[in-house]
């Protein structure tokens, strides 16, 4: 899983320091909790590194992001899938 994490603009997001946070974790830790997960940038970095990740956030959209990108280990979308979703929503694919 080496995909670049999508840019999610939340005040206080941990995108720029997610890698650093993971570097600070003790070597005997295999599970981490991101209790104010927001856009899940730390949770995603931890998952990439093989940690078991638990997320929590009060906002429903953040819960959906966590379900799709952190909890989900089986479903992936290819470029055609993404194009079809955006076409159905009549949105441009960036």
Tab-separated table of C-alpha atoms in Angstrom:
chain	number	residue	atom	x	y	z
A	1	UNK	CA	0.000	0.000	0.000
A	2	UNK	CA	2.160	2.849	-1.248
A	3	UNK	CA	-0.519	5.145	-2.627
A	4	UNK	CA	-0.351	8.830	-1.733
A	5	UNK	CA	-2.974	9.764	0.838
A	6	UNK	CA	-5.644	12.156	-0.480
A	7	UNK	CA	-5.328	15.774	0.664
A	8	UNK	CA	-8.037	16.504	3.227
A	9	UNK	CA	-8.040	20.066	4.529
A	10	UNK	CA	-8.887	20.113	8.219
A	11	UNK	CA	-7.440	22.614	10.651
A	12	UNK	CA	-5.007	20.624	12.738
A	13	UNK	CA	-4.633	17.771	10.266
A	14	UNK	CA	-1.568	15.629	10.819
A	15	UNK	CA	-0.671	15.055	7.164
A	16	UNK	CA	2.730	16.760	7.381
A	17	UNK	CA	3.740	15.051	10.631
A	18	UNK	CA	2.084	11.615	10.306
A	19	UNK	CA	5.349	9.979	9.288
A	20	UNK	CA	7.208	11.654	12.162
A	21	UNK	CA	4.549	10.538	14.668
A	22	UNK	CA	4.912	6.943	13.485
A	23	UNK	CA	8.694	7.208	13.796
A	24	UNK	CA	8.226	8.097	17.495
A	25	UNK	CA	6.153	5.002	18.343
A	26	UNK	CA	7.846	2.436	20.594
A	27	UNK	CA	9.131	-0.620	18.730
A	28	UNK	CA	7.039	-3.027	20.826
A	29	UNK	CA	3.719	-1.388	19.830
A	30	UNK	CA	1.544	-3.102	17.216
A	31	UNK	CA	-1.778	-1.264	17.749
A	32	UNK	CA	-2.355	2.499	17.686
A	33	UNK	CA	-5.446	4.612	18.337
A	34	UNK	CA	-6.158	7.822	16.454
A	35	UNK	CA	-8.847	9.153	18.781
A	36	UNK	CA	-9.407	12.461	16.976
A	37	UNK	CA	-8.889	10.969	13.537
A	38	UNK	CA	-10.237	13.793	11.368
A	39	UNK	CA	-9.048	13.066	7.837
A	40	UNK	CA	-7.187	9.932	9.024
A	41	UNK	CA	-3.740	10.955	7.762
A	42	UNK	CA	-1.965	9.524	10.833
A	43	UNK	CA	-4.154	6.407	10.810
A	44	UNK	CA	-3.365	5.862	7.126
A	45	UNK	CA	0.388	6.220	7.670
A	46	UNK	CA	0.231	3.795	10.595
A	47	UNK	CA	-1.756	1.300	8.502
A	48	UNK	CA	0.827	1.574	5.701
A	49	UNK	CA	3.482	0.627	8.244
A	50	UNK	CA	1.583	-2.461	9.345
A	51	UNK	CA	0.085	-1.263	12.610
A	52	UNK	CA	-3.391	-2.323	13.690
A	53	UNK	CA	-5.281	0.985	13.753
A	54	UNK	CA	-8.301	2.084	15.780
A	55	UNK	CA	-9.899	5.389	14.781
A	56	UNK	CA	-12.532	7.599	16.362
A	57	UNK	CA	-14.102	10.910	15.430
A	58	UNK	CA	-17.401	12.607	16.174
A	59	UNK	CA	-18.066	13.741	12.569
A	60	UNK	CA	-19.910	11.306	10.306
A	61	UNK	CA	-17.766	12.130	7.247
A	62	UNK	CA	-14.612	11.283	9.182
A	63	UNK	CA	-16.191	7.979	10.179
A	64	UNK	CA	-16.867	7.246	6.494
A	65	UNK	CA	-13.274	8.127	5.549
A	66	UNK	CA	-12.005	5.750	8.233
A	67	UNK	CA	-14.297	2.953	7.031
A	68	UNK	CA	-13.164	3.366	3.436
A	69	UNK	CA	-9.440	3.908	3.905
A	70	UNK	CA	-8.492	2.421	7.264
A	71	UNK	CA	-10.895	-0.415	8.112
A	72	UNK	CA	-11.330	-1.591	4.520
A	73	UNK	CA	-8.680	-4.122	3.522
A	74	UNK	CA	-10.393	-5.819	0.607
A	75	UNK	CA	-12.127	-3.418	-1.784
A	76	UNK	CA	-10.111	-1.310	-4.206
A	77	UNK	CA	-11.110	0.957	-7.062
A	78	UNK	CA	-9.270	1.133	-10.360
A	79	UNK	CA	-9.191	4.226	-12.608
A	80	UNK	CA	-12.294	3.082	-14.537
A	81	UNK	CA	-14.257	2.656	-11.287
A	82	UNK	CA	-13.341	6.166	-10.167
A	83	UNK	CA	-14.235	7.655	-13.568
A	84	UNK	CA	-17.625	5.905	-13.469
A	85	UNK	CA	-18.367	7.256	-9.975
A	86	UNK	CA	-17.481	10.809	-10.955
A	87	UNK	CA	-19.402	10.540	-14.230
A	88	UNK	CA	-22.506	9.358	-12.368
A	89	UNK	CA	-22.137	12.328	-10.015
A	90	UNK	CA	-21.465	14.648	-12.978
A	91	UNK	CA	-18.199	15.800	-11.427
A	92	UNK	CA	-14.889	16.317	-13.230
A	93	UNK	CA	-12.139	13.806	-12.550
A	94	UNK	CA	-9.097	15.794	-11.441
